[in-house]
PDB file of C-alpha atoms in Angstrom:
ATOM      1  CA  MET A   1       0.069  -0.143  -0.009  1.00 51.00           C
ATOM      2  CA  ASP A   2       1.327   3.590  -1.035  1.00 86.00           C
ATOM      3  CA  ASN A   3       2.412   5.818   1.856  1.00 96.00           C
ATOM      4  CA  THR A   4       0.573   9.238   2.493  1.00 98.00           C
ATOM      5  CA  ILE A   5       1.820  12.245   3.995  1.00 98.00           C
ATOM      6  CA  PHE A   6      -0.327  15.404   4.897  1.00 98.00           C
ATOM      7  CA  ILE A   7       1.625  18.480   4.990  1.00 98.00           C
ATOM      8  CA  THR A   8       0.694  21.939   6.203  1.00 98.00           C
ATOM      9  CA  GLY A   9       2.455  25.051   4.871  1.00 97.00           C
ATOM     10  CA  ALA A  10       3.376  23.629   1.624  1.00 97.00           C
ATOM     11  CA  SER A  11       3.525  26.780  -0.446  1.00 95.00           C
ATOM     12  CA  SER A  12       7.273  27.487   0.068  1.00 93.00           C
ATOM     13  CA  GLY A  13      10.357  26.643   2.171  1.00 93.00           C
ATOM     14  CA  ILE A  14      10.674  23.389   3.944  1.00 95.00           C
ATOM     15  CA  GLY A  15       6.952  22.433   3.264  1.00 97.00           C
ATOM     16  CA  LYS A  16       7.328  22.518  -0.312  1.00 97.00           C
ATOM     17  CA  ALA A  17      10.664  20.730  -0.293  1.00 97.00           C
ATOM     18  CA  ALA A  18       9.252  17.842   1.772  1.00 98.00           C
ATOM     19  CA  ALA A  19       6.167  17.806  -0.747  1.00 98.00           C
ATOM     20  CA  ARG A  20       8.655  17.306  -3.680  1.00 97.00           C
ATOM     21  CA  LEU A  21      10.897  14.896  -1.777  1.00 98.00           C
ATOM     22  CA  PHE A  22       8.160  12.573  -0.627  1.00 98.00           C
ATOM     23  CA  ALA A  23       6.415  12.846  -4.021  1.00 97.00           C
ATOM     24  CA  SER A  24       9.705  11.656  -5.618  1.00 96.00           C
ATOM     25  CA  LYS A  25       9.979   8.690  -3.143  1.00 96.00           C
ATOM     26  CA  GLY A  26       6.655   7.600  -4.340  1.00 96.00           C
ATOM     27  CA  TRP A  27       4.308   8.769  -1.602  1.00 97.00           C
ATOM     28  CA  ASN A  28       1.092  10.293  -1.845  1.00 97.00           C
ATOM     29  CA  VAL A  29       1.452  13.806  -0.753  1.00 98.00           C
ATOM     30  CA  ILE A  30      -1.661  16.201   0.392  1.00 98.00           C
ATOM     31  CA  ALA A  31      -0.053  19.622   0.158  1.00 98.00           C
ATOM     32  CA  THR A  32      -1.974  22.022   2.028  1.00 98.00           C
ATOM     33  CA  MET A  33      -1.636  25.819   2.008  1.00 97.00           C
ATOM     34  CA  ARG A  34      -3.599  28.993   2.262  1.00 96.00           C
ATOM     35  CA  THR A  35      -3.522  30.081  -1.475  1.00 96.00           C
ATOM     36  CA  PRO A  36      -3.607  27.187  -3.419  1.00 96.00           C
ATOM     37  CA  GLU A  37      -4.729  29.124  -6.582  1.00 95.00           C
ATOM     38  CA  ASN A  38      -1.212  30.601  -6.478  1.00 94.00           C
ATOM     39  CA  GLU A  39       0.666  27.236  -6.574  1.00 95.00           C
ATOM     40  CA  THR A  40       2.302  26.430 -10.099  1.00 93.00           C
ATOM     41  CA  GLU A  41       4.552  23.500  -9.217  1.00 95.00           C
ATOM     42  CA  LEU A  42       3.139  20.908  -6.960  1.00 96.00           C
ATOM     43  CA  ASN A  43      -0.094  20.576  -8.520  1.00 92.00           C
ATOM     44  CA  GLN A  44       1.687  19.474 -11.762  1.00 93.00           C
ATOM     45  CA  LEU A  45       2.954  16.417  -9.781  1.00 94.00           C
ATOM     46  CA  GLN A  46       0.804  13.278 -10.468  1.00 90.00           C
ATOM     47  CA  ASN A  47       0.845  11.976  -6.827  1.00 95.00           C
ATOM     48  CA  VAL A  48       0.282  15.575  -5.003  1.00 97.00           C
ATOM     49  CA  THR A  49      -3.110  16.878  -4.075  1.00 96.00           C
ATOM     50  CA  VAL A  50      -3.021  20.537  -3.427  1.00 97.00           C
ATOM     51  CA  LEU A  51      -5.800  21.874  -1.046  1.00 97.00           C
ATOM     52  CA  GLN A  52      -6.429  24.996   0.803  1.00 97.00           C
ATOM     53  CA  LEU A  53      -5.924  25.167   4.475  1.00 98.00           C
ATOM     54  CA  ASP A  54      -5.502  28.090   6.917  1.00 98.00           C
ATOM     55  CA  VAL A  55      -4.309  26.413  10.170  1.00 98.00           C
ATOM     56  CA  THR A  56      -5.775  29.213  12.195  1.00 98.00           C
ATOM     57  CA  GLN A  57      -9.387  28.447  10.811  1.00 98.00           C
ATOM     58  CA  LEU A  58     -10.722  25.561  13.218  1.00 98.00           C
ATOM     59  CA  GLN A  59     -13.852  24.600  11.085  1.00 98.00           C
ATOM     60  CA  GLN A  60     -11.700  24.580   7.819  1.00 98.00           C
ATOM     61  CA  ILE A  61      -9.089  22.193   9.620  1.00 98.00           C
ATOM     62  CA  HIS A  62     -11.971  19.748  10.500  1.00 97.00           C
ATOM     63  CA  GLU A  63     -13.625  19.996   7.051  1.00 97.00           C
ATOM     64  CA  THR A  64     -10.285  19.528   5.289  1.00 97.00           C
ATOM     65  CA  VAL A  65      -9.355  16.485   7.440  1.00 98.00           C
ATOM     66  CA  ARG A  66     -12.647  14.771   6.965  1.00 97.00           C
ATOM     67  CA  LYS A  67     -12.487  15.295   3.264  1.00 95.00           C
ATOM     68  CA  ILE A  68      -8.903  13.712   3.010  1.00 96.00           C
ATOM     69  CA  LEU A  69      -9.762  10.790   5.313  1.00 97.00           C
ATOM     70  CA  ASP A  70     -12.718  10.072   3.146  1.00 95.00           C
ATOM     71  CA  THR A  71     -10.382   9.284   0.172  1.00 93.00           C
ATOM     72  CA  HIS A  72      -6.927   8.621   1.760  1.00 94.00           C
ATOM     73  CA  GLN A  73      -5.242   6.502   4.408  1.00 95.00           C
ATOM     74  CA  VAL A  74      -2.884   9.016   5.800  1.00 98.00           C
ATOM     75  CA  ASP A  75       0.187   7.662   7.594  1.00 98.00           C
ATOM     76  CA  VAL A  76       2.309  10.926   8.527  1.00 98.00           C
ATOM     77  CA  VAL A  77       1.029  14.444   9.459  1.00 98.00           C
ATOM     78  CA  PHE A  78       3.824  17.032   8.892  1.00 98.00           C
ATOM     79  CA  ASN A  79       2.802  20.279  10.896  1.00 98.00           C
ATOM     80  CA  ASN A  80       4.939  22.692   9.122  1.00 97.00           C
ATOM     81  CA  ALA A  81       2.840  25.908   8.531  1.00 97.00           C
ATOM     82  CA  GLY A  82       4.432  28.841  10.534  1.00 95.00           C
ATOM     83  CA  TYR A  83       6.254  32.282  10.477  1.00 93.00           C
ATOM     84  CA  ALA A  84       8.557  34.321  12.479  1.00 92.00           C
ATOM     85  CA  LEU A  85       7.336  37.521  14.168  1.00 93.00           C
ATOM     86  CA  MET A  86      10.606  39.484  15.361  1.00 91.00           C
ATOM     87  CA  GLY A  87      10.818  42.636  17.334  1.00 92.00           C
ATOM     88  CA  ALA A  88      11.106  43.751  21.000  1.00 94.00           C
ATOM     89  CA  LEU A  89       7.955  42.672  22.891  1.00 96.00           C
ATOM     90  CA  GLU A  90       7.373  46.347  23.800  1.00 95.00           C
ATOM     91  CA  ALA A  91       6.857  46.915  20.096  1.00 95.00           C
ATOM     92  CA  VAL A  92       4.560  43.955  19.407  1.00 96.00           C
ATOM     93  CA  SER A  93       0.689  44.471  19.597  1.00 96.00           C
ATOM     94  CA  ASP A  94      -1.659  42.089  21.399  1.00 97.00           C
ATOM     95  CA  GLU A  95      -3.123  41.148  17.819  1.00 97.00           C
ATOM     96  CA  GLU A  96       0.412  40.187  16.375  1.00 97.00           C
ATOM     97  CA  ILE A  97       1.090  37.982  19.520  1.00 97.00           C
ATOM     98  CA  ARG A  98      -2.220  36.292  19.145  1.00 98.00           C
ATOM     99  CA  ALA A  99      -1.606  35.774  15.417  1.00 97.00           C
ATOM    100  CA  GLN A 100       1.757  34.427  15.958  1.00 97.00           C
ATOM    101  CA  MET A 101       0.623  31.714  18.663  1.00 98.00           C
ATOM    102  CA  GLU A 102      -2.515  30.827  16.556  1.00 98.00           C
ATOM    103  CA  THR A 103      -0.428  29.808  13.697  1.00 97.00           C
ATOM    104  CA  ASN A 104       2.697  28.333  15.319  1.00 97.00           C
ATOM    105  CA  PHE A 105       1.222  26.685  18.328  1.00 98.00           C
ATOM    106  CA  PHE A 106      -2.518  26.426  18.194  1.00 98.00           C
ATOM    107  CA  GLY A 107      -2.612  25.528  14.517  1.00 98.00           C
ATOM    108  CA  VAL A 108      -0.214  22.703  15.078  1.00 98.00           C
ATOM    109  CA  VAL A 109      -2.511  21.583  18.132  1.00 98.00           C
ATOM    110  CA  ARG A 110      -5.619  21.729  16.241  1.00 98.00           C
ATOM    111  CA  VAL A 111      -4.462  19.706  13.169  1.00 98.00           C
ATOM    112  CA  THR A 112      -2.977  17.210  15.452  1.00 98.00           C
ATOM    113  CA  LYS A 113      -6.141  16.796  17.459  1.00 98.00           C
ATOM    114  CA  ALA A 114      -7.889  16.412  14.310  1.00 98.00           C
ATOM    115  CA  PHE A 115      -6.027  13.257  13.204  1.00 98.00           C
ATOM    116  CA  ILE A 116      -5.546  11.545  16.665  1.00 98.00           C
ATOM    117  CA  PRO A 117      -8.859   9.945  16.637  1.00 98.00           C
ATOM    118  CA  TYR A 118      -8.106   8.347  13.167  1.00 98.00           C
ATOM    119  CA  PHE A 119      -4.682   7.297  14.099  1.00 98.00           C
ATOM    120  CA  ARG A 120      -5.922   5.885  17.335  1.00 98.00           C
ATOM    121  CA  GLU A 121      -8.560   3.824  15.598  1.00 97.00           C
ATOM    122  CA  LYS A 122      -6.067   2.767  12.923  1.00 97.00           C
ATOM    123  CA  GLY A 123      -3.533   1.649  15.283  1.00 97.00           C
ATOM    124  CA  LYS A 124      -0.853   3.629  14.090  1.00 97.00           C
ATOM    125  CA  GLY A 125       0.379   7.059  12.822  1.00 98.00           C
ATOM    126  CA  LEU A 126       3.240   9.781  13.164  1.00 98.00           C
ATOM    127  CA  PHE A 127       3.127  13.487  13.545  1.00 98.00           C
ATOM    128  CA  ILE A 128       6.223  15.710  12.628  1.00 98.00           C
ATOM    129  CA  THR A 129       6.379  19.333  13.450  1.00 98.00           C
ATOM    130  CA  THR A 130       8.656  21.765  12.199  1.00 96.00           C
ATOM    131  CA  GLY A 131      10.211  23.309  15.335  1.00 94.00           C
ATOM    132  CA  SER A 132      13.507  25.384  15.350  1.00 92.00           C
ATOM    133  CA  SER A 133      16.567  25.802  17.446  1.00 88.00           C
ATOM    134  CA  ALA A 134      14.641  28.694  18.703  1.00 87.00           C
ATOM    135  CA  GLY A 135      12.519  26.235  20.845  1.00 90.00           C
ATOM    136  CA  LEU A 136      16.137  24.935  22.341  1.00 89.00           C
ATOM    137  CA  ALA A 137      17.490  28.500  23.216  1.00 88.00           C
ATOM    138  CA  GLY A 138      16.074  32.009  23.314  1.00 87.00           C
ATOM    139  CA  PHE A 139      17.432  34.709  21.018  1.00 87.00           C
ATOM    140  CA  PRO A 140      16.973  38.605  21.268  1.00 88.00           C
ATOM    141  CA  MET A 141      14.246  40.319  19.331  1.00 89.00           C
ATOM    142  CA  GLY A 142      12.169  37.000  18.976  1.00 91.00           C
ATOM    143  CA  SER A 143      10.410  36.517  22.490  1.00 95.00           C
ATOM    144  CA  VAL A 144       7.137  35.772  20.696  1.00 96.00           C
ATOM    145  CA  TYR A 145       8.241  33.625  18.110  1.00 95.00           C
ATOM    146  CA  ASP A 146      10.674  31.568  20.492  1.00 96.00           C
ATOM    147  CA  ALA A 147       7.509  31.197  22.910  1.00 97.00           C
ATOM    148  CA  SER A 148       5.701  29.650  20.137  1.00 97.00           C
ATOM    149  CA  LYS A 149       8.447  27.192  19.399  1.00 96.00           C
ATOM    150  CA  TRP A 150       9.317  26.353  23.328  1.00 96.00           C
ATOM    151  CA  ALA A 151       5.593  25.694  23.338  1.00 96.00           C
ATOM    152  CA  ILE A 152       5.808  23.130  20.813  1.00 97.00           C
ATOM    153  CA  GLU A 153       9.008  21.460  22.480  1.00 96.00           C
ATOM    154  CA  GLY A 154       6.983  20.958  25.834  1.00 97.00           C
ATOM    155  CA  TRP A 155       3.675  20.029  24.365  1.00 98.00           C
ATOM    156  CA  SER A 156       5.278  17.314  21.686  1.00 97.00           C
ATOM    157  CA  GLU A 157       7.220  15.832  24.616  1.00 97.00           C
ATOM    158  CA  SER A 158       4.191  15.578  27.143  1.00 98.00           C
ATOM    159  CA  LEU A 159       1.948  14.190  24.075  1.00 98.00           C
ATOM    160  CA  SER A 160       4.224  11.464  23.304  1.00 98.00           C
ATOM    161  CA  TYR A 161       3.513   9.759  26.359  1.00 98.00           C
ATOM    162  CA  GLU A 162      -0.170   9.541  25.705  1.00 97.00           C
ATOM    163  CA  LEU A 163       0.025   8.584  21.737  1.00 98.00           C
ATOM    164  CA  ALA A 164       2.524   6.004  22.688  1.00 97.00           C
ATOM    165  CA  GLU A 165      -0.406   4.130  24.292  1.00 97.00           C
ATOM    166  CA  PHE A 166      -1.823   3.819  20.730  1.00 98.00           C
ATOM    167  CA  ASN A 167       1.123   3.300  18.738  1.00 98.00           C
ATOM    168  CA  ILE A 168       1.355   6.852  17.641  1.00 98.00           C
ATOM    169  CA  GLY A 169       4.500   8.729  17.274  1.00 98.00           C
ATOM    170  CA  ILE A 170       5.431  12.410  17.549  1.00 98.00           C
ATOM    171  CA  LYS A 171       8.702  13.876  16.334  1.00 98.00           C
ATOM    172  CA  THR A 172       9.863  17.556  16.227  1.00 97.00           C
ATOM    173  CA  ILE A 173      12.557  18.896  13.506  1.00 96.00           C
ATOM    174  CA  GLU A 174      14.655  21.580  14.772  1.00 94.00           C
ATOM    175  CA  PRO A 175      16.635  23.344  12.018  1.00 91.00           C
ATOM    176  CA  GLY A 176      18.907  26.455  12.771  1.00 85.00           C
ATOM    177  CA  MET A 177      18.914  29.069   9.954  1.00 79.00           C
ATOM    178  CA  VAL A 178      17.449  27.899   6.763  1.00 79.00           C
ATOM    179  CA  ALA A 179      17.761  29.544   3.265  1.00 66.00           C
ATOM    180  CA  THR A 180      14.073  29.911   2.925  1.00 61.00           C
ATOM    181  CA  GLU A 181      11.533  32.902   2.505  1.00 54.00           C
ATOM    182  CA  ILE A 182      10.303  32.872   6.229  1.00 50.00           C
ATOM    183  CA  MET A 183      12.813  35.561   7.125  1.00 56.00           C
ATOM    184  CA  ASN A 184      11.865  37.572   4.113  1.00 60.00           C
ATOM    185  CA  LYS A 185       8.168  37.248   4.808  1.00 65.00           C
ATOM    186  CA  SER A 186       8.374  37.570   8.679  1.00 72.00           C
ATOM    187  CA  PRO A 187       7.024  40.780  10.261  1.00 81.00           C
ATOM    188  CA  MET A 188      10.109  42.854  11.943  1.00 85.00           C
ATOM    189  CA  VAL A 189       8.365  45.214  14.341  1.00 90.00           C
ATOM    190  CA  ALA A 190      10.566  48.157  15.239  1.00 88.00           C
ATOM    191  CA  HIS A 191      10.876  50.438  18.350  1.00 92.00           C
ATOM    192  CA  PRO A 192      13.369  53.393  18.592  1.00 92.00           C
ATOM    193  CA  ALA A 193      14.395  52.259  22.120  1.00 93.00           C
ATOM    194  CA  TYR A 194      15.746  49.077  20.636  1.00 92.00           C
ATOM    195  CA  ASP A 195      17.259  50.105  17.348  1.00 90.00           C
ATOM    196  CA  ARG A 196      20.914  49.255  18.463  1.00 88.00           C
ATOM    197  CA  LEU A 197      19.556  45.869  19.570  1.00 86.00           C
ATOM    198  CA  LEU A 198      17.779  45.368  16.287  1.00 84.00           C
ATOM    199  CA  ASN A 199      20.410  46.458  14.184  1.00 84.00           C
ATOM    200  CA  ASN A 200      22.931  44.200  15.761  1.00 84.00           C
ATOM    201  CA  PHE A 201      20.646  41.389  15.590  1.00 80.00           C
ATOM    202  CA  ILE A 202      19.948  41.838  11.779  1.00 78.00           C
ATOM    203  CA  THR A 203      23.862  42.040  11.434  1.00 80.00           C
ATOM    204  CA  ALA A 204      24.160  38.735  13.283  1.00 75.00           C
ATOM    205  CA  ILE A 205      21.604  37.081  10.962  1.00 71.00           C
ATOM    206  CA  THR A 206      22.991  38.516   7.707  1.00 70.00           C
ATOM    207  CA  ARG A 207      26.485  37.434   8.564  1.00 69.00           C
ATOM    208  CA  GLN A 208      25.454  33.985   9.358  1.00 66.00           C
ATOM    209  CA  GLU A 209      27.603  31.669   6.885  1.00 65.00           C
ATOM    210  CA  ILE A 210      26.170  28.294   7.791  1.00 69.00           C
ATOM    211  CA  MET A 211      22.994  28.123   6.017  1.00 78.00           C
ATOM    212  CA  THR A 212      21.045  24.932   5.651  1.00 87.00           C
ATOM    213  CA  THR A 213      18.706  24.569   2.599  1.00 91.00           C
ATOM    214  CA  PRO A 214      15.266  23.744   2.776  1.00 93.00           C
ATOM    215  CA  GLU A 215      15.860  20.579   0.769  1.00 95.00           C
ATOM    216  CA  GLN A 216      18.526  19.491   3.507  1.00 94.00           C
ATOM    217  CA  ILE A 217      15.650  19.769   5.983  1.00 95.00           C
ATOM    218  CA  ALA A 218      13.267  18.027   4.107  1.00 97.00           C
ATOM    219  CA  GLU A 219      15.687  14.959   3.813  1.00 97.00           C
ATOM    220  CA  VAL A 220      15.579  15.055   7.655  1.00 97.00           C
ATOM    221  CA  VAL A 221      11.871  14.921   7.707  1.00 98.00           C
ATOM    222  CA  TYR A 222      11.913  12.054   5.370  1.00 98.00           C
ATOM    223  CA  GLY A 223      14.369  10.321   7.645  1.00 98.00           C
ATOM    224  CA  ALA A 224      12.131  10.956  10.470  1.00 98.00           C
ATOM    225  CA  ALA A 225       8.980   9.554   8.972  1.00 98.00           C
ATOM    226  CA  THR A 226      10.835   6.284   7.852  1.00 98.00           C
ATOM    227  CA  ASP A 227      13.401   5.461  10.392  1.00 97.00           C
ATOM    228  CA  GLY A 228      10.894   3.582  12.474  1.00 96.00           C
ATOM    229  CA  SER A 229      12.544   4.996  15.592  1.00 97.00           C
ATOM    230  CA  LYS A 230      10.755   6.740  18.767  1.00 96.00           C
ATOM    231  CA  LYS A 231      13.281   9.584  18.538  1.00 97.00           C
ATOM    232  CA  LEU A 232      11.553  12.840  19.745  1.00 97.00           C
ATOM    233  CA  ARG A 233      13.864  15.580  18.728  1.00 96.00           C
ATOM    234  CA  TYR A 234      15.943  15.906  15.247  1.00 96.00           C
ATOM    235  CA  VAL A 235      18.477  18.832  15.753  1.00 94.00           C
ATOM    236  CA  CYS A 236      19.531  19.582  12.125  1.00 90.00           C
ATOM    237  CA  GLY A 237      21.859  22.042  10.302  1.00 84.00           C
ATOM    238  CA  GLU A 238      25.397  22.318  11.282  1.00 85.00           C
ATOM    239  CA  ASP A 239      24.635  25.828  13.107  1.00 85.00           C
ATOM    240  CA  ALA A 240      21.750  24.315  15.241  1.00 86.00           C
ATOM    241  CA  VAL A 241      23.805  21.255  16.233  1.00 87.00           C
ATOM    242  CA  ALA A 242      26.814  23.411  17.252  1.00 85.00           C
ATOM    243  CA  LEU A 243      24.749  25.756  19.122  1.00 83.00           C
ATOM    244  CA  TYR A 244      22.677  23.199  21.019  1.00 87.00           C
ATOM    245  CA  ARG A 245      25.746  21.163  21.894  1.00 90.00           C
ATOM    246  CA  HIS A 246      27.790  24.336  23.242  1.00 88.00           C
ATOM    247  CA  ARG A 247      24.430  25.401  25.251  1.00 89.00           C
ATOM    248  CA  LEU A 248      24.645  21.867  26.919  1.00 89.00           C
ATOM    249  CA  GLU A 249      28.375  21.976  27.418  1.00 91.00           C
ATOM    250  CA  VAL A 250      28.661  25.307  28.983  1.00 94.00           C
ATOM    251  CA  GLY A 251      25.253  25.716  31.005  1.00 93.00           C
ATOM    252  CA  ASP A 252      22.653  28.176  30.462  1.00 90.00           C
ATOM    253  CA  GLU A 253      24.212  31.416  32.181  1.00 93.00           C
ATOM    254  CA  ALA A 254      27.288  31.117  30.117  1.00 93.00           C
ATOM    255  CA  PHE A 255      25.529  30.488  26.976  1.00 88.00           C
ATOM    256  CA  ARG A 256      23.545  33.605  27.701  1.00 90.00           C
ATOM    257  CA  GLU A 257      26.699  35.503  28.254  1.00 90.00           C
ATOM    258  CA  GLY A 258      27.654  34.569  24.790  1.00 88.00           C
ATOM    259  CA  ILE A 259      24.723  35.912  23.263  1.00 83.00           C
ATOM    260  CA  PHE A 260      24.980  39.195  25.180  1.00 84.00           C
ATOM    261  CA  GLU A 261      28.449  39.596  23.806  1.00 82.00           C
ATOM    262  CA  MET A 262      27.128  38.633  20.212  1.00 77.00           C
ATOM    263  CA  MET A 263      24.526  41.359  20.233  1.00 76.00           C
ATOM    264  CA  ASN A 264      27.104  43.871  21.611  1.00 76.00           C
ATOM    265  CA  SER A 265      29.463  43.134  18.824  1.00 68.00           C
ATOM    266  CA  GLY A 266      27.110  42.187  15.936  1.00 53.00           C
ATOM    267  CA  ILE A 267      28.913  38.907  15.247  1.00 55.00           C
ATOM    268  CA  SER A 268      27.154  36.091  13.485  1.00 51.00           C
ATOM    269  CA  ILE A 269      25.107  33.591  15.594  1.00 52.00           C
ATOM    270  CA  GLY A 270      26.670  30.261  15.849  1.00 49.00           C
TER     271      GLY A 270
END
């Protein structure tokens, strides 16, 4: 029987790269996105179905999942939809905070919850979520985005225990800097009191030399979907691996001192 993966946020970046890769491996791919009418590549692939899904719309989630499960046997759900809201907390509106959490956290939770009864009755299934190295370490000017990714970390670990009762897996992919459109599309909220910090942060990001491609992360997603392990976290990208290892080695406070130094000098992250 052919395997099927359901992907959110498949219009660009990691989501689109994963859709292409899984399709090339013979999987059936359900590629969802907010504006499928703008898609010109995935809908040309024979074993890819492109559907509209805004993960902030609960009713649309339920309708889409019901529609898919009427016609497909889904094996893996890849929760990938998300974006990064950057800027000082003082500059971020309550509406922007809510929108960030609605997409990055509640969207993941709601899509997952919609599929759990199906996987439970089936007796197996796998959820994979795009996390971030920002869910393993906090960075300047990203408190809201980082909060959404840290929430994913705790939620995934806790949920893994209850899902294991029914042979359902949950895994988190944690890349570092990815050469994707997410940073170009992400809101960057300015506040004059934080100009120096914001400028140093932007300098550190733009000087980043180690950059992982969406295609490389898609390979990690494919590995997570097929390795048969119960591994929870997949830290990927040379920068993320080095950063996380460094934090574990030196401890939280020494790591934070290093970030302070980085932000004062504008040197690159990692």
